[in-house]
Short mmCIF file of C-alpha atoms in Angstrom, two decimals:
data_model
loop_
_atom_site.label_atom_id
_atom_site.label_comp_id
_atom_site.label_asym_id
_atom_site.label_seq_id
_atom_site.Cartn_x
_atom_site.Cartn_y
_atom_site.Cartn_z
CA MET A 1 40.87 7.97 13.91
CA THR A 2 43.72 10.48 13.61
CA LYS A 3 41.49 13.28 12.41
CA TYR A 4 39.30 12.95 15.46
CA TYR A 5 42.27 13.31 17.77
CA TRP A 6 43.15 16.52 15.92
CA LEU A 7 39.59 17.71 16.31
CA VAL A 8 39.78 17.37 20.06
CA ALA A 9 43.18 18.99 20.15
CA LEU A 10 41.89 21.94 18.13
CA LEU A 11 39.02 22.42 20.53
CA MET A 12 41.46 22.54 23.50
CA LEU A 13 43.74 24.94 21.64
CA THR A 14 40.76 27.21 20.92
CA LEU A 15 39.84 27.22 24.60
CA SER A 16 43.33 28.15 25.71
CA SER A 17 43.69 30.88 23.09
CA CYS A 18 40.45 32.58 24.23
CA SER A 19 42.21 33.80 27.36
CA GLN A 20 45.03 35.58 25.52
CA GLY A 21 45.01 39.34 25.87
CA GLY A 22 46.44 42.22 23.79
CA LYS A 23 49.82 43.91 23.93
CA ARG A 24 51.16 44.37 27.42
CA TYR A 25 53.82 46.88 28.48
CA THR A 26 56.42 46.77 31.26
CA ILE A 27 57.62 50.20 32.35
CA GLY A 28 60.70 50.54 34.50
CA VAL A 29 60.92 53.51 36.86
CA SER A 30 64.40 54.39 38.17
CA GLN A 31 64.21 56.91 41.02
CA CYS A 32 67.45 58.47 42.16
CA SER A 33 66.25 58.59 45.75
CA GLU A 34 63.50 57.63 48.13
CA ASP A 35 61.69 60.51 49.80
CA ILE A 36 58.19 61.98 50.29
CA TRP A 37 58.29 63.82 46.97
CA ARG A 38 59.12 60.56 45.08
CA GLU A 39 56.61 58.56 47.08
CA LYS A 40 53.92 60.96 45.93
CA GLN A 41 55.09 60.73 42.35
CA ASN A 42 55.19 56.92 42.46
CA ALA A 43 51.63 56.92 43.85
CA GLU A 44 50.54 59.08 40.96
CA LEU A 45 52.24 56.82 38.49
CA ARG A 46 50.29 53.87 39.92
CA MET A 47 47.13 55.94 39.82
CA GLY A 48 47.79 56.68 36.12
CA ALA A 49 48.35 52.95 35.47
CA TYR A 50 44.85 52.26 36.85
CA PHE A 51 43.48 53.43 33.57
CA HIS A 52 45.72 51.14 31.56
CA ASP A 53 45.25 47.49 32.56
CA ASN A 54 47.94 46.39 30.13
CA VAL A 55 50.72 48.19 31.97
CA GLU A 56 53.02 46.78 34.62
CA LEU A 57 55.27 49.17 36.65
CA LYS A 58 58.63 48.12 38.09
CA PHE A 59 60.18 50.60 40.59
CA ALA A 60 63.75 50.96 41.72
CA ALA A 61 65.24 53.53 44.14
CA ALA A 62 68.98 54.26 44.19
CA TYR A 63 69.04 56.16 47.54
CA ASP A 64 71.32 58.83 46.03
CA SER A 65 73.93 56.25 44.88
CA ASP A 66 75.18 56.59 41.33
CA ALA A 67 76.56 52.98 41.26
CA ARG A 68 73.30 51.58 42.56
CA GLN A 69 71.28 53.49 40.02
CA VAL A 70 73.48 52.32 37.12
CA GLN A 71 73.10 48.74 38.33
CA GLN A 72 69.36 49.09 38.66
CA ILE A 73 68.96 50.57 35.17
CA ASP A 74 70.95 47.72 33.64
CA SER A 75 68.90 45.25 35.54
CA LEU A 76 65.70 46.77 34.21
CA ILE A 77 67.12 46.57 30.73
CA ASN A 78 67.93 42.91 31.14
CA GLU A 79 64.43 42.22 32.39
CA GLY A 80 63.11 43.33 29.03
CA ILE A 81 61.22 46.54 29.90
CA ASP A 82 59.40 48.33 27.12
CA LEU A 83 60.08 51.86 28.34
CA LEU A 84 62.40 53.49 30.99
CA ILE A 85 61.38 56.41 33.18
CA VAL A 86 64.46 57.78 34.96
CA ALA A 87 65.41 60.61 37.31
CA PRO A 88 69.22 60.65 37.09
CA ASN A 89 71.03 61.03 40.38
CA GLN A 90 73.66 63.29 38.72
CA VAL A 91 73.99 64.75 35.29
CA ASN A 92 76.90 62.84 33.83
CA THR A 93 77.46 59.70 35.91
CA ILE A 94 74.16 58.03 35.01
CA SER A 95 74.24 58.94 31.36
CA PRO A 96 76.09 55.82 30.07
CA ALA A 97 73.46 53.53 31.59
CA ILE A 98 70.65 55.61 30.04
CA ASP A 99 72.50 55.55 26.72
CA ARG A 100 72.59 51.72 26.87
CA ALA A 101 68.85 51.58 27.25
CA TYR A 102 68.28 54.07 24.37
CA ASP A 103 70.76 52.22 22.14
CA LYS A 104 68.81 48.98 22.64
CA GLY A 105 65.67 50.64 21.27
CA ILE A 106 64.01 51.23 24.70
CA PRO A 107 62.21 54.59 24.81
CA VAL A 108 63.63 56.77 27.64
CA ILE A 109 61.70 59.48 29.53
CA VAL A 110 64.02 61.61 31.61
CA PHE A 111 62.06 63.46 34.31
CA GLU A 112 62.81 66.12 36.93
CA ARG A 113 66.60 65.88 36.40
CA LYS A 114 68.62 66.20 33.18
CA THR A 115 71.14 63.85 31.68
CA GLY A 116 74.48 64.72 30.16
CA SER A 117 73.51 62.95 26.92
CA GLN A 118 70.93 63.68 24.19
CA LYS A 119 69.94 59.97 24.00
CA TYR A 120 66.48 60.26 25.41
CA THR A 121 62.95 60.12 23.94
CA ALA A 122 61.35 62.80 26.06
CA PHE A 123 62.07 65.11 28.99
CA ILE A 124 59.49 66.36 31.47
CA SER A 125 60.12 68.55 34.46
CA ALA A 126 59.38 71.88 36.10
CA ASP A 127 61.78 74.76 35.38
CA ASN A 128 64.32 74.53 38.25
CA TYR A 129 66.20 77.67 37.13
CA GLU A 130 62.95 79.63 37.15
CA MET A 131 62.07 78.37 40.62
CA GLY A 132 65.49 79.40 41.97
CA HIS A 133 65.11 82.80 40.28
CA VAL A 134 61.59 83.46 41.54
CA MET A 135 62.62 82.40 45.05
CA GLY A 136 65.61 84.80 44.85
CA GLU A 137 63.27 87.66 43.87
CA TYR A 138 60.94 86.76 46.76
CA ILE A 139 63.86 86.75 49.21
CA VAL A 140 64.97 90.19 48.03
CA SER A 141 61.45 91.50 48.47
CA ARG A 142 61.01 89.76 51.84
CA LEU A 143 64.25 91.29 53.23
CA HIS A 144 63.37 94.68 51.66
CA GLY A 145 66.64 94.50 49.66
CA LYS A 146 68.96 94.14 52.65
CA GLY A 147 70.09 91.15 54.68
CA ASN A 148 72.38 88.10 55.08
CA VAL A 149 71.38 84.86 53.34
CA LEU A 150 72.75 81.40 54.02
CA GLU A 151 72.23 78.95 51.12
CA ILE A 152 72.04 75.14 51.51
CA LYS A 153 72.52 73.60 48.08
CA GLY A 154 71.21 70.26 46.81
CA LEU A 155 73.25 67.22 45.73
CA ALA A 156 76.39 68.19 43.89
CA GLY A 157 76.22 67.35 40.15
CA SER A 158 72.41 67.04 40.03
CA SER A 159 70.73 69.33 37.54
CA PRO A 160 68.01 70.67 39.95
CA ALA A 161 70.64 71.66 42.48
CA ILE A 162 72.78 73.42 39.81
CA GLU A 163 69.85 75.18 38.15
CA ARG A 164 68.18 76.34 41.42
CA HIS A 165 71.47 77.75 42.63
CA ASN A 166 72.08 79.54 39.34
CA GLY A 167 68.59 80.95 39.28
CA PHE A 168 68.91 82.21 42.84
CA MET A 169 72.29 83.80 42.29
CA ASP A 170 71.15 85.56 39.07
CA ALA A 171 68.13 87.01 40.92
CA ILE A 172 70.23 88.62 43.67
CA LYS A 173 73.38 89.52 41.77
CA ASP A 174 72.19 93.08 41.17
CA GLU A 175 71.12 93.56 44.80
CA PRO A 176 74.07 94.99 46.73
CA GLY A 177 72.12 94.89 50.01
CA ILE A 178 71.71 91.13 49.80
CA LYS A 179 74.80 89.25 51.00
CA VAL A 180 75.26 85.46 50.71
CA VAL A 181 77.28 84.69 53.83
CA GLY A 182 77.62 81.00 52.99
CA SER A 183 76.70 78.58 50.20
CA LEU A 184 76.90 75.11 51.79
CA GLN A 185 76.95 71.86 49.84
CA GLY A 186 74.06 69.61 50.87
CA ASP A 187 72.59 66.41 49.46
CA TRP A 188 68.87 67.07 49.72
CA THR A 189 68.54 65.42 53.16
CA GLU A 190 67.53 67.06 56.40
CA GLU A 191 70.24 65.35 58.42
CA THR A 192 73.09 66.60 56.24
CA ALA A 193 71.66 70.16 56.20
CA CYS A 194 71.48 70.18 59.96
CA GLN A 195 75.04 68.89 60.30
CA ILE A 196 76.67 71.36 57.85
CA SER A 197 74.65 74.27 59.31
CA LYS A 198 76.05 73.46 62.77
CA GLN A 199 79.52 73.34 61.37
CA TRP A 200 79.11 76.66 59.63
CA LEU A 201 77.62 78.24 62.73
CA ALA A 202 80.61 77.05 64.77
CA ALA A 203 83.08 78.43 62.25
CA ASN A 204 81.23 81.78 61.81
CA GLU A 205 80.19 82.66 65.30
CA GLY A 206 78.68 86.15 65.47
CA VAL A 207 77.81 86.32 61.76
CA PRO A 208 74.11 87.21 61.59
CA VAL A 209 71.79 85.21 59.31
CA ASP A 210 68.49 86.85 58.28
CA LEU A 211 67.25 84.14 55.92
CA VAL A 212 68.12 80.54 54.97
CA PHE A 213 67.41 79.38 51.40
CA GLY A 214 67.34 75.63 51.18
CA ALA A 215 67.40 73.91 47.76
CA ASN A 216 64.44 71.94 49.03
CA ASP A 217 62.12 72.05 52.06
CA ARG A 218 63.96 69.31 53.88
CA THR A 219 67.31 71.14 53.76
CA ALA A 220 65.63 74.32 54.98
CA MET A 221 64.10 72.44 57.96
CA GLY A 222 67.50 70.81 58.69
CA ALA A 223 69.10 74.26 58.89
CA ARG A 224 66.24 75.44 61.11
CA GLU A 225 67.05 72.61 63.56
CA ALA A 226 70.65 73.85 63.71
CA LEU A 227 70.10 77.63 63.74
CA GLY A 228 66.85 77.95 65.57
CA GLU A 229 63.67 79.98 64.92
CA LYS A 230 65.10 83.46 64.42
CA PRO A 231 66.06 83.48 60.72
CA LEU A 232 63.42 83.10 58.00
CA TYR A 233 63.50 79.85 56.08
CA CYS A 234 62.59 79.31 52.41
CA GLY A 235 62.59 76.00 50.48
CA ILE A 236 61.37 74.32 47.37
CA ASP A 237 59.03 71.34 46.87
CA GLY A 238 55.81 72.62 48.37
CA LEU A 239 54.34 69.22 48.91
CA PRO A 240 50.78 68.84 50.22
CA GLY A 241 49.87 66.64 53.17
CA LYS A 242 51.19 66.27 56.67
CA ASN A 243 54.61 67.89 57.24
CA GLY A 244 54.64 68.87 53.57
CA GLY A 245 56.01 72.25 52.46
CA ILE A 246 52.55 73.82 52.16
CA GLN A 247 51.67 72.88 55.74
CA LEU A 248 55.08 74.08 56.97
CA VAL A 249 54.45 77.49 55.38
CA ARG A 250 50.91 77.66 56.83
CA ASP A 251 52.29 76.87 60.28
CA SER A 252 55.05 79.52 59.80
CA LEU A 253 57.86 76.95 60.13
CA LEU A 254 58.86 77.95 56.61
CA ASP A 255 58.42 81.50 55.31
CA ALA A 256 57.93 80.33 51.71
CA SER A 257 58.21 77.30 49.50
CA PHE A 258 57.80 76.63 45.80
CA ILE A 259 55.60 73.87 44.45
CA TYR A 260 57.75 71.38 42.57
CA PRO A 261 55.02 69.35 40.77
CA THR A 262 55.27 65.60 40.69
CA HIS A 263 52.52 64.92 38.07
CA GLY A 264 53.08 61.17 37.89
CA ASP A 265 49.73 60.90 36.12
CA GLN A 266 50.96 63.19 33.31
CA LEU A 267 54.21 61.22 33.22
CA MET A 268 52.24 58.01 32.76
CA ASP A 269 50.13 59.56 29.99
CA LEU A 270 53.35 60.52 28.17
CA ALA A 271 54.72 57.03 28.48
CA ILE A 272 51.54 55.49 27.03
CA ARG A 273 51.62 57.95 24.11
CA ILE A 274 55.17 56.92 23.28
CA LEU A 275 54.48 53.21 23.60
CA GLU A 276 51.34 53.36 21.38
CA GLY A 277 52.95 55.57 18.79
CA GLN A 278 50.79 58.62 19.44
CA PRO A 279 52.04 62.25 19.03
CA TYR A 280 53.91 63.68 22.05
CA GLU A 281 56.11 66.69 22.97
CA LYS A 282 59.81 65.90 23.36
CA GLU A 283 60.24 68.69 25.95
CA THR A 284 57.51 69.28 28.53
CA MET A 285 57.78 71.97 31.23
CA LEU A 286 55.39 71.68 34.17
CA MET A 287 53.67 74.62 35.81
CA SER A 288 54.62 75.57 39.37
CA ALA A 289 53.83 78.28 41.89
CA LEU A 290 55.26 80.15 44.93
CA VAL A 291 53.73 79.26 48.28
CA THR A 292 53.62 81.98 50.96
CA HIS A 293 51.69 82.52 54.15
CA ASP A 294 49.09 84.39 52.12
CA ASN A 295 48.04 81.48 49.91
CA ALA A 296 49.22 78.44 51.91
CA LYS A 297 45.92 77.83 53.69
CA VAL A 298 43.92 77.79 50.44
CA LEU A 299 46.50 75.68 48.64
CA LEU A 300 46.53 73.23 51.50
CA MET A 301 42.74 72.94 51.50
CA GLN A 302 42.79 72.31 47.76
CA SER A 303 45.54 69.73 47.98
CA GLU A 304 43.92 68.00 50.91
CA GLU A 305 40.70 67.76 48.95
CA MET A 306 42.58 66.39 45.95
CA MET A 307 44.38 63.87 48.17
CA LYS A 308 41.07 62.85 49.70
CA GLN A 309 39.64 62.24 46.29
CA ALA A 310 42.72 60.36 45.25
CA SER A 311 42.45 58.25 48.40
CA GLN A 312 38.82 57.46 47.61
CA LEU A 313 39.74 56.64 44.05
CA ASP A 314 42.50 54.38 45.37
CA GLN A 315 40.00 52.64 47.66
CA LEU A 316 37.58 52.24 44.71
CA HIS A 317 40.40 50.85 42.64
CA GLU A 318 41.27 48.35 45.39
CA MET A 319 37.59 47.34 45.54
CA ALA A 320 37.58 47.05 41.75
CA ASP A 321 40.79 44.96 41.91
CA GLY A 322 39.11 42.66 44.41
CA TYR A 323 36.02 42.38 42.25
CA LEU A 324 38.14 41.78 39.14
CA GLU A 325 40.15 39.12 40.97
CA GLU A 326 36.95 37.42 42.00
CA LEU A 327 35.68 37.79 38.40
CA GLY A 328 38.96 36.47 37.07
CA ALA A 329 38.79 33.49 39.47
CA GLN A 330 35.23 32.85 38.41
CA ARG A 331 36.17 33.20 34.79
CA LEU A 332 39.00 30.74 35.33
CA VAL A 333 36.62 28.30 36.97
CA ASN A 334 34.18 28.73 34.07
CA TRP A 335 36.93 28.12 31.52
CA LEU A 336 38.15 25.07 33.42
CA ALA A 337 34.61 23.79 33.69
CA LEU A 338 34.05 24.39 29.98
CA GLY A 339 37.38 22.80 29.17
CA PHE A 340 36.51 19.83 31.32
CA ILE A 341 33.20 19.48 29.50
CA PHE A 342 34.90 19.62 26.15
CA LEU A 343 37.42 17.08 27.39
CA LEU A 344 34.64 14.76 28.51
CA VAL A 345 32.90 15.22 25.15
CA GLY A 346 36.16 14.55 23.36
CA LEU A 347 36.84 11.43 25.39
CA PHE A 348 33.27 10.25 24.80
CA VAL A 349 33.69 10.81 21.08
CA LEU A 350 36.99 8.95 21.08
CA PHE A 351 35.48 6.12 23.08
CA TYR A 352 32.42 5.94 20.73
CA LEU A 353 34.70 5.98 17.67
CA TYR A 354 36.90 3.29 19.28
CA HIS A 355 33.75 1.27 19.93
CA LEU A 356 32.58 1.66 16.32
CA ARG A 357 36.06 0.73 15.15
CA LYS A 358 36.01 -2.37 17.32
CA ILE A 359 32.62 -3.39 15.85
CA ALA A 360 33.97 -2.78 12.38
CA LEU A 361 37.02 -4.91 13.15
CA GLN A 362 34.78 -7.63 14.54
CA ARG A 363 32.56 -7.44 11.47
CA GLU A 364 35.63 -7.72 9.29
CA ARG A 365 36.68 -10.63 11.40
CA VAL A 366 33.34 -12.31 10.65
CA MET A 367 33.72 -11.68 6.94
CA ARG A 368 37.23 -13.12 6.99
CA THR A 369 36.47 -16.27 8.88
CA LEU A 370 36.94 -19.71 7.59
CA TRP A 371 33.41 -19.95 6.28
CA ASN A 372 33.61 -16.72 4.21
CA MET A 373 36.95 -17.50 2.61
CA GLN A 374 37.23 -18.88 -0.89
CA PRO A 375 38.60 -22.42 -0.98
CA ASP A 376 41.58 -21.39 -3.01
CA SER A 377 42.62 -18.63 -0.57
CA ILE A 378 42.05 -20.14 2.84
CA SER A 379 43.90 -18.39 5.63
CA VAL A 380 42.88 -19.87 8.98
CA GLY A 381 44.52 -21.04 12.23
CA HIS A 382 48.16 -20.48 11.69
CA GLU A 383 47.74 -19.31 8.09
CA GLN A 384 49.13 -22.49 6.54
CA ASN A 385 49.17 -22.95 2.81
CA GLU A 386 47.98 -26.09 1.13
CA GLU A 387 51.36 -27.68 1.03
CA SER A 388 52.14 -27.06 4.70
CA ALA A 389 48.59 -28.15 5.75
CA ALA A 390 48.79 -31.35 3.71
CA ALA A 391 52.16 -32.09 5.13
CA ALA A 392 50.78 -31.61 8.61
CA LEU A 393 48.08 -34.24 8.17
CA PRO A 394 48.69 -37.33 10.39
CA THR A 395 50.48 -40.22 8.82
CA ASP A 396 50.86 -42.66 11.70
CA THR A 397 50.92 -46.33 10.70
CA GLU A 398 47.77 -47.22 12.57
CA GLU A 399 45.66 -44.93 10.39
CA GLN A 400 48.00 -44.76 7.44
CA GLU A 401 45.63 -46.32 5.06
CA GLU A 402 42.63 -44.26 6.03
CA ASP A 403 44.60 -40.99 6.11
CA GLU A 404 45.28 -40.89 2.46
CA PRO A 405 46.56 -37.60 1.10
CA VAL A 406 43.79 -35.18 0.40
CA ASN A 407 43.29 -31.81 -1.21
CA VAL A 408 43.17 -29.29 1.65
CA SER A 409 40.82 -26.87 -0.05
CA LEU A 410 38.36 -29.59 -0.99
CA PHE A 411 38.53 -31.00 2.52
CA ILE A 412 37.75 -27.61 4.11
CA THR A 413 34.99 -26.94 1.60
CA ARG A 414 33.33 -30.26 2.42
CA PHE A 415 33.76 -29.71 6.18
CA LYS A 416 32.19 -26.23 5.81
CA GLU A 417 29.15 -27.65 3.98
CA VAL A 418 28.64 -30.33 6.66
CA VAL A 419 28.89 -27.87 9.52
CA GLU A 420 26.58 -25.26 7.90
CA ALA A 421 24.02 -28.02 7.26
CA ARG A 422 24.10 -28.82 10.99
CA LEU A 423 24.09 -25.30 12.51
CA GLU A 424 20.48 -25.43 13.71
CA ASP A 425 20.90 -28.93 15.21
CA SER A 426 21.68 -28.41 18.89
CA ASP A 427 22.49 -32.16 19.35
CA VAL A 428 25.15 -32.43 16.66
CA GLY A 429 28.61 -33.49 17.87
CA VAL A 430 31.97 -34.62 16.50
CA GLU A 431 30.68 -38.12 15.88
CA GLU A 432 27.83 -36.81 13.65
CA LEU A 433 30.18 -34.49 11.77
CA ALA A 434 32.71 -37.30 11.29
CA ALA A 435 29.98 -39.60 9.98
CA ASP A 436 28.85 -36.93 7.51
CA MET A 437 32.46 -36.66 6.34
CA SER A 438 32.78 -40.50 6.09
CA LEU A 439 35.59 -40.35 8.62
CA SER A 440 36.16 -41.68 12.11
CA ARG A 441 35.97 -39.28 15.04
CA VAL A 442 39.72 -39.39 15.54
CA GLN A 443 40.48 -38.87 11.81
CA LEU A 444 38.18 -35.81 11.66
CA TYR A 445 39.72 -34.25 14.79
CA ARG A 446 43.31 -34.81 13.58
CA LYS A 447 42.74 -33.53 10.07
CA VAL A 448 40.77 -30.43 11.13
CA LYS A 449 43.26 -29.68 13.88
CA ALA A 450 46.23 -30.08 11.50
CA VAL A 451 44.69 -27.79 8.82
CA THR A 452 43.08 -25.03 10.97
CA GLY A 453 44.73 -25.23 14.34
CA SER A 454 41.31 -25.54 15.95
CA SER A 455 39.17 -28.50 16.97
CA PRO A 456 35.87 -29.33 15.12
CA VAL A 457 33.88 -28.35 18.15
CA GLU A 458 35.57 -24.94 18.28
CA LEU A 459 34.93 -24.31 14.62
CA LEU A 460 31.36 -25.41 14.98
CA ARG A 461 30.82 -22.89 17.79
CA THR A 462 32.70 -20.16 15.91
CA SER A 463 30.47 -20.84 12.83
CA ARG A 464 27.30 -20.64 14.97
CA LEU A 465 28.46 -17.31 16.47
CA ASN A 466 29.35 -15.91 13.04
CA ARG A 467 25.94 -16.91 11.68
CA ALA A 468 24.35 -15.35 14.74
CA TYR A 469 26.30 -12.07 14.22
CA GLN A 470 25.03 -11.92 10.60
CA LEU A 471 21.43 -12.62 11.67
CA LEU A 472 21.60 -9.87 14.29
CA LEU A 473 22.79 -7.44 11.65
CA THR A 474 20.43 -8.44 8.80
CA SER A 475 17.23 -9.69 10.48
CA ASP A 476 14.70 -8.55 12.99
CA MET A 477 14.83 -11.79 14.96
CA SER A 478 15.09 -11.49 18.75
CA VAL A 479 18.22 -12.54 20.54
CA SER A 480 16.52 -15.77 21.79
CA GLU A 481 15.29 -16.62 18.26
CA VAL A 482 18.79 -16.09 16.89
CA ALA A 483 20.26 -18.33 19.62
CA TYR A 484 17.87 -21.17 18.79
CA ALA A 485 18.39 -20.64 15.06
CA VAL A 486 22.12 -21.31 15.34
CA GLY A 487 21.84 -24.35 17.55
CA PHE A 488 22.19 -22.97 21.09
CA THR A 489 19.76 -24.57 23.56
CA ALA A 490 19.93 -21.64 26.07
CA PRO A 491 19.95 -17.93 25.25
CA SER A 492 21.94 -17.20 28.39
CA TYR A 493 24.77 -19.51 27.25
CA PHE A 494 24.57 -18.02 23.76
CA THR A 495 25.01 -14.58 25.22
CA LYS A 496 27.99 -15.72 27.28
CA CYS A 497 29.71 -17.34 24.29
CA PHE A 498 28.91 -14.32 22.11
CA LYS A 499 30.49 -11.90 24.58
CA GLU A 500 33.59 -14.04 24.89
CA GLU A 501 33.97 -14.00 21.07
CA TYR A 502 33.13 -10.38 20.31
CA GLY A 503 33.60 -8.47 23.57
CA MET A 504 29.94 -7.38 23.65
CA VAL A 505 26.53 -8.82 24.24
CA PRO A 506 24.28 -9.59 21.27
CA GLY A 507 22.01 -6.64 21.92
CA ASP A 508 24.97 -4.19 21.38
CA ILE A 509 25.23 -5.16 17.75
CA ARG A 510 21.98 -3.48 16.91
CA LYS A 511 22.85 -0.37 18.87
#
């Protein structure tokens, strides 16, 4: 029976294993901040993940807090991510957390901002120094080599802020007509830029400003809120969409911007290459471009069309997700139904085997009954041996003379012969059996009860049922014919007694 249990267990294990998929990856994304530029990049990362159904993204935003970003990176490490994508808030303060991930064997992609350590797998970004330098050259040209410039820098300690400032200053250092009247420390936000511009304006009343260079578009717009419309404003980011840098240039709110590419899709492609062991470039510099009033309209149209297509793709993906969810639910239902069917089949097999085993045990029971035992190895009733059975024979004084000691085996053999000779006689009773044994009714009852633990009538009925069992197995007699052949006067009563003895009706034997 054990092997059949294992068979059913193996079937269920096979069913459960069919739903197992291939290798899955968890990618942690640690953003230093939360803004429109990073929202666009996160959307592109998700878009890139659409083509890899074995990838799960986990996003974290530090909101310009070093401590929060360190905590978030450590949390992602503890969650067991397979790869870390990180934009460090500052160059040196986040490096230890990135190093911990790298030292644990987690591939690290540093994007957009550099780290103070060399413990990273790949770096991908636009050239911030080049952007600052090109913007400086544009400002010199725009002011015709003469004018006052107010600079609003990015977050102190972050590599884009440092490199954009250095590129800008290198571009104008040989231009004596360009004067930087102020270089204010911002933090990338519009609110801070507006506040520090107002403070500078109050402290430098009467100092003319011809152009404001913001380290990004938001700082340029913050300065515009404080200084008004008169100066020209240039920034960096050049995002598409509503209130993005390209639209601001088209609407003349900014004089120029510089596209700082997000390319989350390219970032995702790099991550997959690293995870799957494919070739990749350790250092990747993204292409960017200057946005002016001359090309802003065309660039905006192109970006809006791309965003429209991306939106449609996103909708298609949502529809596909819905379909796949329905398909997955249906597949789950199918697997459950199939599993239920296999379970029913398994239970049926087990029940059938149990039924066969029960029949086999009953057959064995028949073969091991009193009438099929050898006289010298009788084991009936309470399994008494000859000595204990002989000792149990009645010895009361009233019947002392008649109850002389007898050989138990010979007594049982004789009783068996008498009973078997009378099986077909439906009128036989204890009196007739006792007479055939040359004993009184009381003597026969006492001796049979003492030896077997059963009464003569019970043994007679058991013998008839045993013979009936054998006839059902070995002959083609009908149930009624078998009943009459073993001394039952009514087939219905025979069926009742047979079921009580074997737990099944006579017809089940032949099934």
